[in-house]
């Protein structure tokens, strides 16, 4: 078999493998009902909810806390969930109720150089009883495990946000979620 035929065969096998993966993915995504997906990403929001980002999201009755900042910016905290891997993930919705676009440049962490200048990297969880502060986790490149690209959020626009932290000890259930330029909010860790 010539080199040309071998390359063609390998390309065909790669295409067939990709088609099989896509078919399995499509099968896994089909639910057959009219409900929105419950969770499709690290922000804890379904793709349908992300598609409605231009509409203001009212604070849900499920929200466990709310932060109101300058210029009409509001973050509704939906959950603070402890997982078995030793992390706590805080999920929420950022809504711009102000009159001008919002950029989260003041929420940047000061402890390290970050590629994304508009993120939740400056967020922290504070255990008041133990006087301990938990900072947003970083990946191997030093980037935060949090929402990034929070730029040009138009008036009345909402976006899902998240930040992941090391988990406090299991007996700690109430912590303060803090973000620069915003008042802190007490949240209860579930899970």
Short mmCIF file of C-alpha atoms in Angstrom, two decimals:
data_model
loop_
_atom_site.label_atom_id
_atom_site.label_comp_id
_atom_site.label_asym_id
_atom_site.label_seq_id
_atom_site.Cartn_x
_atom_site.Cartn_y
_atom_site.Cartn_z
CA UNK A 1 0.00 0.00 0.00
CA UNK A 2 1.39 3.39 -0.90
CA UNK A 3 1.86 6.27 1.53
CA UNK A 4 -1.07 8.09 -0.05
CA UNK A 5 -3.48 5.19 0.59
CA UNK A 6 -2.21 4.73 4.17
CA UNK A 7 -2.78 8.42 4.96
CA UNK A 8 -6.22 8.24 3.39
CA UNK A 9 -7.11 5.16 5.47
CA UNK A 10 -5.89 6.79 8.68
CA UNK A 11 -7.87 9.93 7.88
CA UNK A 12 -10.98 7.84 7.24
CA UNK A 13 -10.51 6.01 10.55
CA UNK A 14 -10.14 9.32 12.39
CA UNK A 15 -13.31 10.65 10.77
CA UNK A 16 -15.19 7.46 11.68
CA UNK A 17 -13.98 7.67 15.30
CA UNK A 18 -14.98 11.32 15.52
CA UNK A 19 -18.41 10.54 14.08
CA UNK A 20 -18.89 7.79 16.70
CA UNK A 21 -17.92 10.15 19.53
CA UNK A 22 -20.27 12.84 18.23
CA UNK A 23 -23.10 10.32 17.92
CA UNK A 24 -22.57 9.17 21.52
CA UNK A 25 -22.44 12.77 22.70
CA UNK A 26 -25.65 13.63 20.88
CA UNK A 27 -27.33 10.55 22.35
CA UNK A 28 -26.21 11.54 25.85
CA UNK A 29 -27.55 15.07 25.39
CA UNK A 30 -31.03 14.02 24.32
CA UNK A 31 -33.49 13.98 27.19
CA UNK A 32 -36.77 13.67 25.37
CA UNK A 33 -38.53 16.04 27.76
CA UNK A 34 -39.13 19.76 27.78
CA UNK A 35 -37.15 20.54 30.93
CA UNK A 36 -33.96 22.58 30.70
CA UNK A 37 -30.72 20.76 31.50
CA UNK A 38 -29.88 21.12 35.19
CA UNK A 39 -26.11 21.69 34.94
CA UNK A 40 -23.80 21.71 31.98
CA UNK A 41 -20.67 23.45 33.12
CA UNK A 42 -18.51 24.78 35.89
CA UNK A 43 -20.73 27.85 36.23
CA UNK A 44 -23.62 25.59 37.17
CA UNK A 45 -25.86 27.00 34.43
CA UNK A 46 -27.57 25.25 31.58
CA UNK A 47 -26.83 26.30 28.03
CA UNK A 48 -30.43 27.53 27.77
CA UNK A 49 -29.84 29.86 30.73
CA UNK A 50 -26.62 31.10 29.15
CA UNK A 51 -28.52 31.86 25.95
CA UNK A 52 -30.83 34.21 27.88
CA UNK A 53 -27.92 36.27 29.22
CA UNK A 54 -29.34 39.47 27.74
CA UNK A 55 -32.45 39.31 29.94
CA UNK A 56 -32.27 40.32 33.60
CA UNK A 57 -32.46 37.37 35.95
CA UNK A 58 -34.62 37.98 38.97
CA UNK A 59 -33.19 36.75 42.24
CA UNK A 60 -34.53 33.27 42.64
CA UNK A 61 -36.25 32.18 45.82
CA UNK A 62 -33.47 29.58 46.07
CA UNK A 63 -30.68 32.19 46.31
CA UNK A 64 -28.73 31.83 49.53
CA UNK A 65 -27.32 35.36 49.49
CA UNK A 66 -27.03 38.57 47.53
CA UNK A 67 -24.29 41.16 47.09
CA UNK A 68 -25.10 44.66 45.85
CA UNK A 69 -22.15 46.67 44.61
CA UNK A 70 -21.48 50.02 43.03
CA UNK A 71 -23.13 51.10 39.77
CA UNK A 72 -26.08 48.70 40.12
CA UNK A 73 -24.09 45.45 39.97
CA UNK A 74 -25.73 42.58 41.87
CA UNK A 75 -24.55 39.01 42.47
CA UNK A 76 -27.18 36.52 43.63
CA UNK A 77 -25.44 33.53 45.23
CA UNK A 78 -27.34 30.39 44.25
CA UNK A 79 -25.22 27.76 46.01
CA UNK A 80 -22.02 27.00 47.88
CA UNK A 81 -21.50 23.27 47.45
CA UNK A 82 -18.86 21.08 49.08
CA UNK A 83 -17.72 18.16 46.95
CA UNK A 84 -15.90 14.97 47.86
CA UNK A 85 -12.66 16.18 46.29
CA UNK A 86 -12.13 18.78 49.02
CA UNK A 87 -13.48 21.82 47.17
CA UNK A 88 -16.29 24.31 47.63
CA UNK A 89 -17.83 25.78 44.49
CA UNK A 90 -19.83 28.99 44.79
CA UNK A 91 -22.32 29.53 41.95
CA UNK A 92 -24.30 32.67 41.29
CA UNK A 93 -25.70 35.13 38.79
CA UNK A 94 -24.15 38.51 38.06
CA UNK A 95 -26.68 41.10 36.87
CA UNK A 96 -25.96 44.65 35.77
CA UNK A 97 -28.87 46.82 36.95
CA UNK A 98 -26.86 49.97 36.20
CA UNK A 99 -27.04 52.38 33.28
CA UNK A 100 -23.61 51.64 31.72
CA UNK A 101 -21.65 48.50 30.76
CA UNK A 102 -19.78 46.79 33.61
CA UNK A 103 -16.25 45.33 33.59
CA UNK A 104 -15.06 43.28 36.57
CA UNK A 105 -11.51 44.65 36.51
CA UNK A 106 -11.58 45.52 40.22
CA UNK A 107 -12.34 41.93 41.22
CA UNK A 108 -8.91 40.72 40.10
CA UNK A 109 -6.65 39.03 42.63
CA UNK A 110 -3.56 41.00 43.57
CA UNK A 111 -1.44 38.01 44.61
CA UNK A 112 -0.50 36.76 41.14
CA UNK A 113 -0.32 37.84 37.51
CA UNK A 114 -3.51 36.75 35.76
CA UNK A 115 -4.17 36.49 32.03
CA UNK A 116 -7.81 37.47 32.37
CA UNK A 117 -8.16 40.96 33.79
CA UNK A 118 -11.92 40.62 34.35
CA UNK A 119 -12.61 37.67 36.62
CA UNK A 120 -13.65 36.59 40.11
CA UNK A 121 -10.02 35.77 40.98
CA UNK A 122 -10.07 38.17 43.95
CA UNK A 123 -12.96 36.35 45.67
CA UNK A 124 -12.45 34.60 48.99
CA UNK A 125 -14.32 32.56 51.58
CA UNK A 126 -13.77 33.59 55.20
CA UNK A 127 -14.35 31.32 58.19
CA UNK A 128 -14.88 33.97 60.89
CA UNK A 129 -14.78 31.47 63.78
CA UNK A 130 -11.36 30.08 62.83
CA UNK A 131 -10.15 33.37 61.36
CA UNK A 132 -9.15 31.66 58.09
CA UNK A 133 -9.43 32.98 54.55
CA UNK A 134 -9.71 30.61 51.57
CA UNK A 135 -8.61 32.04 48.21
CA UNK A 136 -9.83 31.00 44.75
CA UNK A 137 -8.01 27.90 43.51
CA UNK A 138 -5.59 28.12 40.57
CA UNK A 139 -4.85 25.69 37.76
CA UNK A 140 -1.34 24.59 36.79
CA UNK A 141 -0.93 27.71 34.63
CA UNK A 142 -1.80 29.98 37.57
CA UNK A 143 -5.25 30.88 36.22
CA UNK A 144 -8.17 31.00 38.62
CA UNK A 145 -10.81 28.30 38.79
CA UNK A 146 -13.48 30.95 38.46
CA UNK A 147 -15.50 32.94 35.97
CA UNK A 148 -13.33 34.99 33.62
CA UNK A 149 -14.02 37.33 30.72
CA UNK A 150 -16.49 39.41 32.71
CA UNK A 151 -16.29 42.39 30.36
CA UNK A 152 -18.82 44.65 28.71
CA UNK A 153 -21.78 43.35 30.70
CA UNK A 154 -24.55 45.52 29.33
CA UNK A 155 -27.32 47.11 31.41
CA UNK A 156 -29.99 44.50 32.29
CA UNK A 157 -27.65 41.67 31.21
CA UNK A 158 -27.05 38.66 33.47
CA UNK A 159 -24.25 36.11 33.43
CA UNK A 160 -23.66 32.96 35.44
CA UNK A 161 -20.56 33.12 37.64
CA UNK A 162 -18.64 30.65 39.78
CA UNK A 163 -15.52 30.40 41.92
CA UNK A 164 -13.91 27.30 43.41
CA UNK A 165 -12.12 27.26 46.78
CA UNK A 166 -10.36 24.75 49.02
CA UNK A 167 -12.98 23.37 51.41
CA UNK A 168 -12.92 24.44 55.05
CA UNK A 169 -13.14 21.62 57.63
CA UNK A 170 -16.35 19.58 57.47
CA UNK A 171 -17.76 21.16 60.65
CA UNK A 172 -17.62 24.64 59.06
CA UNK A 173 -20.93 25.31 57.34
CA UNK A 174 -21.24 29.12 57.42
CA UNK A 175 -18.68 31.31 55.64
CA UNK A 176 -18.52 34.85 54.31
CA UNK A 177 -18.17 35.17 50.53
CA UNK A 178 -16.09 38.25 49.77
CA UNK A 179 -15.31 40.10 46.56
CA UNK A 180 -13.39 43.39 46.20
CA UNK A 181 -15.67 46.48 45.95
CA UNK A 182 -18.67 44.47 47.21
CA UNK A 183 -20.02 43.95 50.74
CA UNK A 184 -19.49 40.39 51.96
CA UNK A 185 -22.40 37.97 52.31
CA UNK A 186 -22.80 35.03 54.72
CA UNK A 187 -23.55 31.77 52.89
CA UNK A 188 -24.24 28.24 54.06
CA UNK A 189 -22.15 25.44 52.54
CA UNK A 190 -24.19 22.44 51.45
CA UNK A 191 -23.03 18.90 50.80
#
